[in-house]
CSV table of C-alpha atoms in Angstrom, one decimal:
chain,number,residue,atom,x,y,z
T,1,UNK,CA,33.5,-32.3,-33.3
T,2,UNK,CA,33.9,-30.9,-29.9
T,3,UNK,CA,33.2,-33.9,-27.5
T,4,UNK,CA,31.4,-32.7,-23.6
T,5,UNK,CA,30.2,-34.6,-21.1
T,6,UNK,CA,26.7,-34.9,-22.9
T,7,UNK,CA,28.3,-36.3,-25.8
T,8,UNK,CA,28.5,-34.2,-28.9
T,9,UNK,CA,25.6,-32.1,-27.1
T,10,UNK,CA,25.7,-29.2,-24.3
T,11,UNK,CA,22.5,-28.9,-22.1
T,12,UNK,CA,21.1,-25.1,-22.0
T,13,UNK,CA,18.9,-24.3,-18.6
T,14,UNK,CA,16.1,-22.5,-20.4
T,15,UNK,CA,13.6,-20.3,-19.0
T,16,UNK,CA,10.8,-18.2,-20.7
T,17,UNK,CA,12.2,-14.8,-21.5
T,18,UNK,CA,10.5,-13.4,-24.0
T,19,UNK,CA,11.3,-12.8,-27.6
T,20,UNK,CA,14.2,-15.0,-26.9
T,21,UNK,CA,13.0,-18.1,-25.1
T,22,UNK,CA,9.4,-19.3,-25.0
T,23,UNK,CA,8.6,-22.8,-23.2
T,24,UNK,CA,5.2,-23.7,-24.0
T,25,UNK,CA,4.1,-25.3,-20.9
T,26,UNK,CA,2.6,-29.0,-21.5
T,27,UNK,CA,3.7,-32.5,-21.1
T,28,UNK,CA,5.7,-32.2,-23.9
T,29,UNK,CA,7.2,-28.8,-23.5
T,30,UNK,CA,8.2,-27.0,-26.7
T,31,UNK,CA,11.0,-24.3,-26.5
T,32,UNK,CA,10.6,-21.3,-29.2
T,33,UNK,CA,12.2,-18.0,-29.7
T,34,UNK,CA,15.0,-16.0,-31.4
T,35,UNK,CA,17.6,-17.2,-29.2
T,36,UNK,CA,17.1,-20.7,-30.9
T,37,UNK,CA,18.1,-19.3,-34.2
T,38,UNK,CA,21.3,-17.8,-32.7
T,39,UNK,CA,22.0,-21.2,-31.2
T,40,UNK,CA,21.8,-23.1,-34.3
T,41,UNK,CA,24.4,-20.7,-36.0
T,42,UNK,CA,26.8,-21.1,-33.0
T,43,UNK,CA,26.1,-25.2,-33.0
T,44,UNK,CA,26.8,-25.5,-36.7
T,45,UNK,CA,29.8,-23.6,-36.7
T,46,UNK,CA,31.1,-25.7,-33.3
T,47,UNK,CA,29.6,-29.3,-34.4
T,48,UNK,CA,28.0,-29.3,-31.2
T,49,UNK,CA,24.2,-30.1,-30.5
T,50,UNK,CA,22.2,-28.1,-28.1
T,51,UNK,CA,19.9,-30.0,-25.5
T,52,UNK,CA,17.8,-27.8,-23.4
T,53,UNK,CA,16.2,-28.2,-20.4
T,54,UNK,CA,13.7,-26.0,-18.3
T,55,UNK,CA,13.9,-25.1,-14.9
T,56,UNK,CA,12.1,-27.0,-12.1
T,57,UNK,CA,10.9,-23.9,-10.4
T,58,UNK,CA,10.5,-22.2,-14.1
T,59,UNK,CA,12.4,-19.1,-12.5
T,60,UNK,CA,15.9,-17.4,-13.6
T,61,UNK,CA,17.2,-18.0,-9.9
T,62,UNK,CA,18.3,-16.0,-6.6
T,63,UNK,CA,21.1,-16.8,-4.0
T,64,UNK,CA,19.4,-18.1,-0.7
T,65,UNK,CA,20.7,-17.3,3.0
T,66,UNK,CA,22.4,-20.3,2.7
T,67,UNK,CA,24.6,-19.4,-0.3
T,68,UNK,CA,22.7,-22.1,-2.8
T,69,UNK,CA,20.9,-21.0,-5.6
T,70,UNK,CA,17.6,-21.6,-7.2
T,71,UNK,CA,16.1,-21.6,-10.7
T,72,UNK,CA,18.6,-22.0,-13.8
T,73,UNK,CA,21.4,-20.7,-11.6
T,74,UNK,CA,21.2,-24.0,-9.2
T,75,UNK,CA,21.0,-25.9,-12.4
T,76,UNK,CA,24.6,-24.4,-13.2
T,77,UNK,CA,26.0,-25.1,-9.9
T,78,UNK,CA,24.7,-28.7,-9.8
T,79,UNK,CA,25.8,-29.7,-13.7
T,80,UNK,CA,22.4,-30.2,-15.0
T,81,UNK,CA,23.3,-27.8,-17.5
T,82,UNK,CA,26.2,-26.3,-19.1
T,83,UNK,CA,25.2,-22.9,-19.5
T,84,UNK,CA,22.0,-20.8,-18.9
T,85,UNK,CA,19.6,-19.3,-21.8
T,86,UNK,CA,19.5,-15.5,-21.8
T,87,UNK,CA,19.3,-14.1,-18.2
T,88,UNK,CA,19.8,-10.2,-16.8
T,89,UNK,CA,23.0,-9.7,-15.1
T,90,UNK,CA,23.2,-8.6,-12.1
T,91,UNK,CA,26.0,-8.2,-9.5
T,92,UNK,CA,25.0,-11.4,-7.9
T,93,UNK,CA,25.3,-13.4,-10.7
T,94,UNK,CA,28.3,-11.5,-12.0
T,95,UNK,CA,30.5,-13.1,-8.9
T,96,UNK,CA,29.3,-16.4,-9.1
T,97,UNK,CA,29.2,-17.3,-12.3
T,98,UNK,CA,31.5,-17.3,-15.6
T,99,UNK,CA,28.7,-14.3,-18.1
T,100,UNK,CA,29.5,-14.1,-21.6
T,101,UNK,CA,29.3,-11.7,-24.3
T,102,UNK,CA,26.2,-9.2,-23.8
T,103,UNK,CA,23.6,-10.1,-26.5
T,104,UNK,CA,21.7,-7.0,-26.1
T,105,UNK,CA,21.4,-4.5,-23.8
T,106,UNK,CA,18.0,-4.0,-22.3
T,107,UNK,CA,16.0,-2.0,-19.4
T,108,UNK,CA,12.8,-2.2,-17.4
T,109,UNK,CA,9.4,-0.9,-18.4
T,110,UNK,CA,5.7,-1.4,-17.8
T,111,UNK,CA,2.5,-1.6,-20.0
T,112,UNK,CA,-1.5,-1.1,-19.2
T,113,UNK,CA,-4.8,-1.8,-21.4
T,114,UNK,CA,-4.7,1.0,-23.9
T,115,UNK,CA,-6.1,4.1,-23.4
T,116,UNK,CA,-9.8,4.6,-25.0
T,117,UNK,CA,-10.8,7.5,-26.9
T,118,UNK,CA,-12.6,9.9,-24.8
T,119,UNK,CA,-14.3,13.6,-26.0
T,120,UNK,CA,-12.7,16.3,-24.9
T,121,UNK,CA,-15.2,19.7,-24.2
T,122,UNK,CA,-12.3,21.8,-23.6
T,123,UNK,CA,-12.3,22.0,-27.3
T,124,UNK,CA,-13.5,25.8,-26.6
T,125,UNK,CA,-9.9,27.1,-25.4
T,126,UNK,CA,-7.9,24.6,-27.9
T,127,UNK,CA,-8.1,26.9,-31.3
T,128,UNK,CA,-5.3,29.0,-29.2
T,129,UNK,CA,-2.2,28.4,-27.2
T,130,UNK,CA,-1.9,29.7,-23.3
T,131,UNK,CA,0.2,32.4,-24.3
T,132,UNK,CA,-2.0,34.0,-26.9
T,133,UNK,CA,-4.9,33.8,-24.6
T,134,UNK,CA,-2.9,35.7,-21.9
T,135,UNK,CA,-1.7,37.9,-24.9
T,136,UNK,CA,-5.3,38.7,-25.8
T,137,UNK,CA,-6.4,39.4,-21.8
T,138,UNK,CA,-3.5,41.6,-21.7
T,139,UNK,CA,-4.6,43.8,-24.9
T,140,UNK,CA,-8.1,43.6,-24.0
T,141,UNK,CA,-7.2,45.6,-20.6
T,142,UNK,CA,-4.8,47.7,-22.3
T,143,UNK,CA,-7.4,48.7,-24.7
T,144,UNK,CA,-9.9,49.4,-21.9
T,145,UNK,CA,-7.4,51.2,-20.1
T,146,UNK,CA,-6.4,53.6,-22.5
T,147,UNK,CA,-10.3,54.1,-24.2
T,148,UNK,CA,-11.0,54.7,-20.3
T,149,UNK,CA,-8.5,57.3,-20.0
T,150,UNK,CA,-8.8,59.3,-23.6
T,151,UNK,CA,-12.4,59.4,-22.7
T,152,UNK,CA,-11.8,61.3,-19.7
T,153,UNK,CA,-9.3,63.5,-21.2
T,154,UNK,CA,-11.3,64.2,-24.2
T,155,UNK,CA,-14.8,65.0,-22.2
T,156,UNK,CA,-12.2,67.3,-19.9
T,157,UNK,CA,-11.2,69.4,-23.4
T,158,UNK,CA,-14.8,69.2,-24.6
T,159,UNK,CA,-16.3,71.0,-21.2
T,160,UNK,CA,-13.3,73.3,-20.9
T,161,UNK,CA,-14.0,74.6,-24.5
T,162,UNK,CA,-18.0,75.0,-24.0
T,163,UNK,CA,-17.5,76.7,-20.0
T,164,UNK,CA,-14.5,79.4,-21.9
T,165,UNK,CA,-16.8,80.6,-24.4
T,166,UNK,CA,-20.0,81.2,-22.5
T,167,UNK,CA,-21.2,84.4,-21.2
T,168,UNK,CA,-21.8,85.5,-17.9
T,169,UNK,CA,-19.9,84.2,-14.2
T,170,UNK,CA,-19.7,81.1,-15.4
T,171,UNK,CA,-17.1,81.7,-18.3
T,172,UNK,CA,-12.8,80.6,-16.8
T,173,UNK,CA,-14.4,78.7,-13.7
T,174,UNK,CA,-13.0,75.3,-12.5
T,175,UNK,CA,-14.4,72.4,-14.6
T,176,UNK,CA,-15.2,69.5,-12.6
T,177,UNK,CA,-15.1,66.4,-14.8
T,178,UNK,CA,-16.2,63.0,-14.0
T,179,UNK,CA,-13.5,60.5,-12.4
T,180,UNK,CA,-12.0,57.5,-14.3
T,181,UNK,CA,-14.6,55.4,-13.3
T,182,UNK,CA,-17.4,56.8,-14.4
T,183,UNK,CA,-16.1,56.0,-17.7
T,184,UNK,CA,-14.5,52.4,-17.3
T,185,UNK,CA,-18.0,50.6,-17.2
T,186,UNK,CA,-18.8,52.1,-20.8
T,187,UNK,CA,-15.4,51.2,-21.8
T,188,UNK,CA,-15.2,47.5,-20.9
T,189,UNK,CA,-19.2,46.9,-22.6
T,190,UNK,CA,-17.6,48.4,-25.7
T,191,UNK,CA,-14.3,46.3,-26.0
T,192,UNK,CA,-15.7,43.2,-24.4
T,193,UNK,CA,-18.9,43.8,-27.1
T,194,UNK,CA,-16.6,44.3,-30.2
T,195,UNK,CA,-14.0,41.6,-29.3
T,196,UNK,CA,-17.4,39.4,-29.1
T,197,UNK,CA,-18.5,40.7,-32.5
T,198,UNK,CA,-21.9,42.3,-30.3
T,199,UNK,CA,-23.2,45.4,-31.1
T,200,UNK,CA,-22.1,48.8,-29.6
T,201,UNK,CA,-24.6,50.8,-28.3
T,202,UNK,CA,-21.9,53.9,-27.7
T,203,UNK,CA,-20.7,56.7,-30.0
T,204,UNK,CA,-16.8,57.0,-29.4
T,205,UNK,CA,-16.1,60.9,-28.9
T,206,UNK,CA,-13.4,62.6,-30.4
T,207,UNK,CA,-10.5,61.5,-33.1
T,208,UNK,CA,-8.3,59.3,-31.0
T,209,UNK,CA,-10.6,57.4,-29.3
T,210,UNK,CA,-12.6,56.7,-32.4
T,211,UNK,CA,-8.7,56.0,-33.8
T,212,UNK,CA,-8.2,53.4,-30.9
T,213,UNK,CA,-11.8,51.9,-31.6
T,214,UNK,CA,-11.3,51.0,-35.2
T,215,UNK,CA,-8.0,49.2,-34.8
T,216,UNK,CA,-9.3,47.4,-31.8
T,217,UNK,CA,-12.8,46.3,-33.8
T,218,UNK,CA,-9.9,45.2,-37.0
T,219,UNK,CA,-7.8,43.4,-34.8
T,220,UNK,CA,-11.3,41.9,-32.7
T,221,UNK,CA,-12.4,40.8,-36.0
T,222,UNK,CA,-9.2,39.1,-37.5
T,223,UNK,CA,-8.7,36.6,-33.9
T,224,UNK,CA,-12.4,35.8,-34.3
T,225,UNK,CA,-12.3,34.9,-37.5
T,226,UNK,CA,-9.5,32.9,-36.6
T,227,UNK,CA,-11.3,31.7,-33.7
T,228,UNK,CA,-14.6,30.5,-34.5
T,229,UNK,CA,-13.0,28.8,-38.1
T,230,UNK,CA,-11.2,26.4,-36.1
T,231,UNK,CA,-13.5,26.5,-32.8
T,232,UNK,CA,-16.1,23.9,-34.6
T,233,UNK,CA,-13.5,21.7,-35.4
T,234,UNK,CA,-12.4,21.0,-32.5
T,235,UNK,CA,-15.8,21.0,-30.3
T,236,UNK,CA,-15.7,17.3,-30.9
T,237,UNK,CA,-12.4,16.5,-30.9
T,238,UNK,CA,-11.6,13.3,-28.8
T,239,UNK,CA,-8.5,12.8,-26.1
T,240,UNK,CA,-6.8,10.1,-24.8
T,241,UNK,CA,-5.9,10.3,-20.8
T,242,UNK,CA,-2.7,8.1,-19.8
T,243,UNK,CA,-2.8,6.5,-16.8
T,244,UNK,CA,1.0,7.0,-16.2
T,245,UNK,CA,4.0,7.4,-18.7
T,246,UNK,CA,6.8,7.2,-16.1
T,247,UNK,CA,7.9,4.9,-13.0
T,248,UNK,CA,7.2,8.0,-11.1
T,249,UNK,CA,3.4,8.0,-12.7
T,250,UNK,CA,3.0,4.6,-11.8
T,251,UNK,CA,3.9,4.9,-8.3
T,252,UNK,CA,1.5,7.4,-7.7
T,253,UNK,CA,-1.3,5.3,-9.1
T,254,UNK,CA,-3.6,2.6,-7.2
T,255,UNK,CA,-3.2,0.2,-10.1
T,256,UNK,CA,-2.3,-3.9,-9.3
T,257,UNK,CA,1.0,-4.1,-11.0
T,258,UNK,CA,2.2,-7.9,-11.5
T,259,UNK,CA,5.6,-9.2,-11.6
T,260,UNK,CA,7.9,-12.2,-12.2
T,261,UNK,CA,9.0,-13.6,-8.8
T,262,UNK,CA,12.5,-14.2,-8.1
T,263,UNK,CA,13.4,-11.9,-11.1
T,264,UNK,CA,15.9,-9.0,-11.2
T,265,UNK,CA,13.3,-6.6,-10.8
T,266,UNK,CA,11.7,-8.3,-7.8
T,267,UNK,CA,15.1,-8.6,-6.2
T,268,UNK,CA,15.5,-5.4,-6.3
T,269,UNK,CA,12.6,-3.8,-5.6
T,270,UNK,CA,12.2,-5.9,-2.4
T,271,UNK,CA,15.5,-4.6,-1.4
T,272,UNK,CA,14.9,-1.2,-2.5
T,273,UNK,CA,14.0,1.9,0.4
T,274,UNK,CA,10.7,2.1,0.7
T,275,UNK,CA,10.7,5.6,-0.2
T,276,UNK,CA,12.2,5.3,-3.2
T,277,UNK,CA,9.7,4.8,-6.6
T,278,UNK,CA,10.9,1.5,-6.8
T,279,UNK,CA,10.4,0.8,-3.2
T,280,UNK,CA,6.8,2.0,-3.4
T,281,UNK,CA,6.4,-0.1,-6.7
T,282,UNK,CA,7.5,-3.0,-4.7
T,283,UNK,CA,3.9,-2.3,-2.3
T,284,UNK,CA,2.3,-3.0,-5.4
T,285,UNK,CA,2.7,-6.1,-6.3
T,286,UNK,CA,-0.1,-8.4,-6.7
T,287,UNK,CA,2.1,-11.8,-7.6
T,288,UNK,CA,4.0,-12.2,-4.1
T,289,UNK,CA,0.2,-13.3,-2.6
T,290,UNK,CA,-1.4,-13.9,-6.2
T,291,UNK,CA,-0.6,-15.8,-9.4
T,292,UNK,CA,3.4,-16.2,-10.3
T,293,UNK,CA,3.4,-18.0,-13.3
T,294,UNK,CA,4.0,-15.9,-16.6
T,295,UNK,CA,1.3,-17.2,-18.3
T,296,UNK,CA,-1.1,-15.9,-15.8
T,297,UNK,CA,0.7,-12.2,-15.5
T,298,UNK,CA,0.7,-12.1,-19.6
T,299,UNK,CA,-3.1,-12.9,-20.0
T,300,UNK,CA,-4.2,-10.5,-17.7
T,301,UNK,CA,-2.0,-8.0,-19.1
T,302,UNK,CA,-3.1,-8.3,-22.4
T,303,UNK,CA,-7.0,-8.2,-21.2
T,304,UNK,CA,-5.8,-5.4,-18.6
T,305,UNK,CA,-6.4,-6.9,-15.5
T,306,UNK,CA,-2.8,-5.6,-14.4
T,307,UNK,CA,0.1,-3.5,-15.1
T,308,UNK,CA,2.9,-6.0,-16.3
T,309,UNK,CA,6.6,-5.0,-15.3
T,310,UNK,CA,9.3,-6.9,-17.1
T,311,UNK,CA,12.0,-6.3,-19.5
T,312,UNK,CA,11.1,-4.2,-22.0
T,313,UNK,CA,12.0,-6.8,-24.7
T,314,UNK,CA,9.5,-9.4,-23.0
T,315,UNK,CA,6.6,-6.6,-23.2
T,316,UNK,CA,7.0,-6.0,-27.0
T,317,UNK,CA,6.9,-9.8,-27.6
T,318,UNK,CA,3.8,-10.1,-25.5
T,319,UNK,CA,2.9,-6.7,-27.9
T,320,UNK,CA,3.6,-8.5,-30.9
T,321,UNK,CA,1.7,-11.6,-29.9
T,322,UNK,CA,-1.5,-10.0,-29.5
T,323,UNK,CA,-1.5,-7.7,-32.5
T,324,UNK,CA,-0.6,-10.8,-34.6
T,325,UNK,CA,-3.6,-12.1,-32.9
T,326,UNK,CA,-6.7,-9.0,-33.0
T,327,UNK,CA,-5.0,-7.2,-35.3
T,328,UNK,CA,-5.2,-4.4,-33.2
T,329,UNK,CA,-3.4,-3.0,-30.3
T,330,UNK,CA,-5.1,-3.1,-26.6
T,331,UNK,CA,-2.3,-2.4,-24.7
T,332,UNK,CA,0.5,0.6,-24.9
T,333,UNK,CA,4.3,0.8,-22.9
T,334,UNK,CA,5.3,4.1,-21.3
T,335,UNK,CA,7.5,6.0,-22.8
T,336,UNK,CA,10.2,6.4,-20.2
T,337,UNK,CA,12.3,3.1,-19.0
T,338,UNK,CA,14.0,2.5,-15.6
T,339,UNK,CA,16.6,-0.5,-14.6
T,340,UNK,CA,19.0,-0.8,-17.5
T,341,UNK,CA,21.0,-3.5,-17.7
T,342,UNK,CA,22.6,-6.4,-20.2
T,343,UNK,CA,21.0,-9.9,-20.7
T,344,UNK,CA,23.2,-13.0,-22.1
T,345,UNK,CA,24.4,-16.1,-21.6
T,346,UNK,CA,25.7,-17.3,-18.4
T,347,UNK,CA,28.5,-20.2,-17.6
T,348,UNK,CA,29.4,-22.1,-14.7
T,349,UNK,CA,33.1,-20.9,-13.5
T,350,UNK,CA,35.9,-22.2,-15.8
T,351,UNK,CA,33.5,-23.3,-18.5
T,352,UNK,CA,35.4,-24.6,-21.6
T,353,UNK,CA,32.4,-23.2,-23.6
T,354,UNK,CA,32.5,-19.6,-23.1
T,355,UNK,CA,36.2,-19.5,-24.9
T,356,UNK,CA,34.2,-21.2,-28.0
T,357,UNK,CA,31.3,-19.3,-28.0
T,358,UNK,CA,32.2,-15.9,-27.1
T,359,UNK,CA,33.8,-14.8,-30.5
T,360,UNK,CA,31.2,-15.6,-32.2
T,361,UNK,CA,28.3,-13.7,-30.3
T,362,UNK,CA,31.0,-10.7,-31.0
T,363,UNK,CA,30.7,-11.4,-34.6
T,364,UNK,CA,27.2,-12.2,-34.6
T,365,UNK,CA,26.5,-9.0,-32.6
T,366,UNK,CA,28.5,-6.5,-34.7
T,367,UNK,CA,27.6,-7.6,-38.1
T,368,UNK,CA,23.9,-6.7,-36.8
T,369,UNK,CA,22.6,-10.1,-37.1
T,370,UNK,CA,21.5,-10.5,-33.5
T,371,UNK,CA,19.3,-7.6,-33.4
T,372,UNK,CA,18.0,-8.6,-37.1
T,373,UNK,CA,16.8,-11.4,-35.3
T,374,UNK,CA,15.8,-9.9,-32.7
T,375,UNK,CA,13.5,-7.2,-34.5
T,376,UNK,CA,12.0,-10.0,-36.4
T,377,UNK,CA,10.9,-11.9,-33.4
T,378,UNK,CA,8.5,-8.6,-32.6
T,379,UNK,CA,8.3,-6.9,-36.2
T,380,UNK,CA,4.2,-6.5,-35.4
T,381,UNK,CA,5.1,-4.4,-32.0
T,382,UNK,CA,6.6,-1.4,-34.3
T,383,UNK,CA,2.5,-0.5,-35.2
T,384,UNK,CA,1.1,-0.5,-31.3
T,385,UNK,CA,4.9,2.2,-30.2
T,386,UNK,CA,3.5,4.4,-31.9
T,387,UNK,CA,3.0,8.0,-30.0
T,388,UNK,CA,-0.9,8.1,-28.2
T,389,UNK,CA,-2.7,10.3,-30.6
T,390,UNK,CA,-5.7,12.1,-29.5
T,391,UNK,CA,-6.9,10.8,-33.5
T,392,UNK,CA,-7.6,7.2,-33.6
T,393,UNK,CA,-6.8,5.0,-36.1
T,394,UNK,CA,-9.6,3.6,-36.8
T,395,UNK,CA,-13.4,5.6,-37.1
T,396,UNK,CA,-15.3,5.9,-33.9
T,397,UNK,CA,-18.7,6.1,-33.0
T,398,UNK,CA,-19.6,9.2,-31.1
T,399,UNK,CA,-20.9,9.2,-27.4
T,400,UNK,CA,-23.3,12.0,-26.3
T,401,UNK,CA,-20.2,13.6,-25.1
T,402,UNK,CA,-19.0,14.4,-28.3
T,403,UNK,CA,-21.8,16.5,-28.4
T,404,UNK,CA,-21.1,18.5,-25.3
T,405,UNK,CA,-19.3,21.5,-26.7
T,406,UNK,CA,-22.2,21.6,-29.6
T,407,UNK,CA,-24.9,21.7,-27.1
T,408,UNK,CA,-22.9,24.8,-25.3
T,409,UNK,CA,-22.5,26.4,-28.5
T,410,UNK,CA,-26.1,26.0,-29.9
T,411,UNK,CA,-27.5,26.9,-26.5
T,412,UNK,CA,-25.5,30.5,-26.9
T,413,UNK,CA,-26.9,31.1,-29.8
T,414,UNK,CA,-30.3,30.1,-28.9
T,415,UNK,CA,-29.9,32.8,-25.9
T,416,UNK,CA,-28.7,35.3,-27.9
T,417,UNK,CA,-31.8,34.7,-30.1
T,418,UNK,CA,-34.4,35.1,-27.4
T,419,UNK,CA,-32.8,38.2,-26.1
T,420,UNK,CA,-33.0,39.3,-29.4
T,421,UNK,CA,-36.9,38.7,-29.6
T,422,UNK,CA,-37.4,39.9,-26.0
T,423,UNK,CA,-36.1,43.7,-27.2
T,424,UNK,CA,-38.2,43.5,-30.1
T,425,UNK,CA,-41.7,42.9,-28.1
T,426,UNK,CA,-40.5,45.5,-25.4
T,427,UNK,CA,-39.4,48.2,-27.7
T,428,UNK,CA,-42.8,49.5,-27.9
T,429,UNK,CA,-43.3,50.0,-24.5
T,430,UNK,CA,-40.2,51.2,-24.1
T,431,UNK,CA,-41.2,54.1,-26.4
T,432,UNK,CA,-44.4,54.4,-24.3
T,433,UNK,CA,-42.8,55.0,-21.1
T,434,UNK,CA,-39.9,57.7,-23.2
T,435,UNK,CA,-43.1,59.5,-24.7
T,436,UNK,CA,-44.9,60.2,-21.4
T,437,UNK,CA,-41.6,60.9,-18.9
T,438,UNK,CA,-40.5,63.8,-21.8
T,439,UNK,CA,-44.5,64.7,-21.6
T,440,UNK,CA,-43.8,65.1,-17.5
T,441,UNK,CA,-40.6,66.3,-17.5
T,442,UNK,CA,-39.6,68.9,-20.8
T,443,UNK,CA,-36.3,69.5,-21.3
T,444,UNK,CA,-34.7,72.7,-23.4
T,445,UNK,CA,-32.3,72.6,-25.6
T,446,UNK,CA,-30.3,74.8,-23.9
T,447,UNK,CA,-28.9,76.0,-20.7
T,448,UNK,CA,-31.3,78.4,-18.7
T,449,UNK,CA,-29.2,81.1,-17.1
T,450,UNK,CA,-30.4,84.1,-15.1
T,451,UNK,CA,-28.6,87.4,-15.7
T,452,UNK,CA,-28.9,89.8,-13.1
């Protein structure tokens, strides 16, 4: 039995940190965590009780101009306890006090209300990638191009043939052929018509060109195919929009962001450049004019009111709280972390405890039993980590803009239909006003020449 100034007891200054302190507030404050069960292995294998003790001011503590400390820390410096719960360790803290053995290493995060499922009506462009898209512009004007051109050459054969073997002053004369662009209209209706499965009014002249045609209608045939098979899947397919995944997202957002006063982070960030991102995360705080109790910042996290900052180990307790709760997960943690640092226990200088307890935390912590304890304290966090899916996990009712993409495909279809039915009520007028301009104006056959 290792006798202190307590007694056979040592006094921990205990704040809520969460998974590995939680003070219930009440009259009768109940302390809770994972840190408790590492504590009773370290006090059984000592023969020393543990007493704890919250903080007045419920805070992990910051030096003041005067060089006093509040929180925990002044707790240390006065004797009212004998060494802290688990606390970040910063530089401050480093140089006044006696810090143990890291527990765990941890880092800074943030977490919003999780993202609902929205439709998404670019579902049109989605069956392919960027790059195919640009690959199919790309052979959609090469194949104009070069229809464009063997047109030209082949009508340039065709008249030079027909002028060579006629009689008379016209036979070896300069044959004027139309330019390029007489041709390119005819040759982008007959690409753009066959790589949208349309008919083609146009009879393709000569070997080549009807060569070039076929492969194009093949290969306009095989990505539509493709295309339209996985085009109606995806017409309804929902999305999820995150409001940031970063600390440079956040900044940029308008969003309240609530944090723990006279915490690590909030030391910093008040200290930080304002042109830095954490800096310009520090002009977001709602708690230095609003609410700065935990409880408060953790509720309306949860019911997103706020983006919570904290530890990243508090956020997946809060995490694992609610889903154990609703059994489902309303809130999600960005993916990239900022502010690493260690968190353990922290001694007054020359503590006679630190020698004690120090060995064990390093057997503790390499035999893996701290972070089994640890991942057990927020084992219902691992569901809600899981990567945003556009999917969801559970069935959702459809909103009129699910429908969006259906409604633009139906209402091509329903144009292509009346066009349809318009050319079949003008056709016979169409023939009427063919009938009676041959009637007016008869053609031959063949060329009129005078010989003289």
């Amino acid at each position: 039995m290792v006798e202190h100034k307590n007694g056979s007891c040592f006094t921990l200054g205990v704040i809520t940190y969460m998974p590995h302190i939680i003070v219930t507030p009440g009259p009768n404050s109940v302390v809770t965590g994972s840190l408790l069960e590492i504590l009773s292995i370290v006090s059984q294998h000592l023969g020393i009780c543990v007493r704890y003790q919250e903080s007045a001011d419920k805070a992990g503590g910051v030096r003041l101009p005067n060089g006093s400390w509040t929180g925990v820390m002044a707790m240390l410096t006065t004797g009212e306890a004998d060494l802290s719960s688990v606390l970040v360790v910063d530089e401050e803290r480093y140089k006044a006090f006696d810090v143990g053995e890291f527990l765990y290493m941890d880092e800074h995060s943030a977490g919003y209300r999780r993202p609902v499922v929205q439709s998404d009506i670019s579902g049109f462009i989605r069956p392919f990638t960027v790059w195919v898209w640009l690959m199919i512009l790309m052979t959609l004007l090469g194949v104009t191009a070069s229809t464009c051109v063997l047109r030209h050459g082949n009508e340039r054969r065709f008249r030079q043939v027909r002028f060579r073997g006629s009689p008379g002053p016209e036979k070896g004369r300069d044959v004027r052929v139309p330019g390029l662009a007489t041709f390119t209209g005819e040759s982008v209706i007959w690409t753009v018509s066959a790589l949208l499965a349309q008919s083609v009014p146009l009879k393709a002249p000569g070997g080549v060109v009807r060569l070039l045609m076929g492969l194009w209608m093949i290969l306009s045939l095989t990505l539509m195919t493709v295309y339209r098979s996985n085009l109606k899947a995806m017409l309804i397919m929902p999305r999820v929009t995150i409001p940031f995944d970063s600390l440079q997202d956040l900044v940029t957002t308008d969003l309240p962001v609530w944090v723990a006063t006279q915490s690590v982070l909030h030391n910093f960030a008040m200290q930080a450049e304002p042109n830095t991102d954490l800096g310009r995360l520090n002009s977001m705080f709602n708690s230095v004019h609003g609410h700065s109790n935990v409880t408060w910042g953790v509720n309306g996290f949860v019911t997103g009111k706020h983006v919570l900052a904290a530890p990243r180990t508090a956020l997946l307790e809060i995490i694992h709280s609610a889903f154990s709760k609703m059994g489902m997960c309303s809130t999600y943690l960005m993916s990239e972390s900022f502010l690493r640092t260690t968190i353990g226990l922290i001694y007054p200088k020359g503590s006679t405890l630190r020698p004690k307890i120090d060995p064990l935390i390093v057997r503790l912590r390499e035999g893996g039993i701290l972070d089994y304890i640890y991942h057990q304290a927020v084992i219902n966090s691992s569901k809600c980590l899981k990567p945003l899916s556009s999917i969801p996990d559970t069935s959702r009712a459809l909103d009129l803009g699910d429908f969006y993409g259906v409604f633009v495909y139906g209402g091509g279809m329903m144009l292509g239909c009346v066009a349809f039915l318009l050319e079949l009520l003008l056709a016979p007028f169409r023939n009427e006003v063919r009938q009676e301009t041959s009637s007016r104006f008869p053609s031959s056959s063949s060329p009129r020449r005078t010989l003289q």
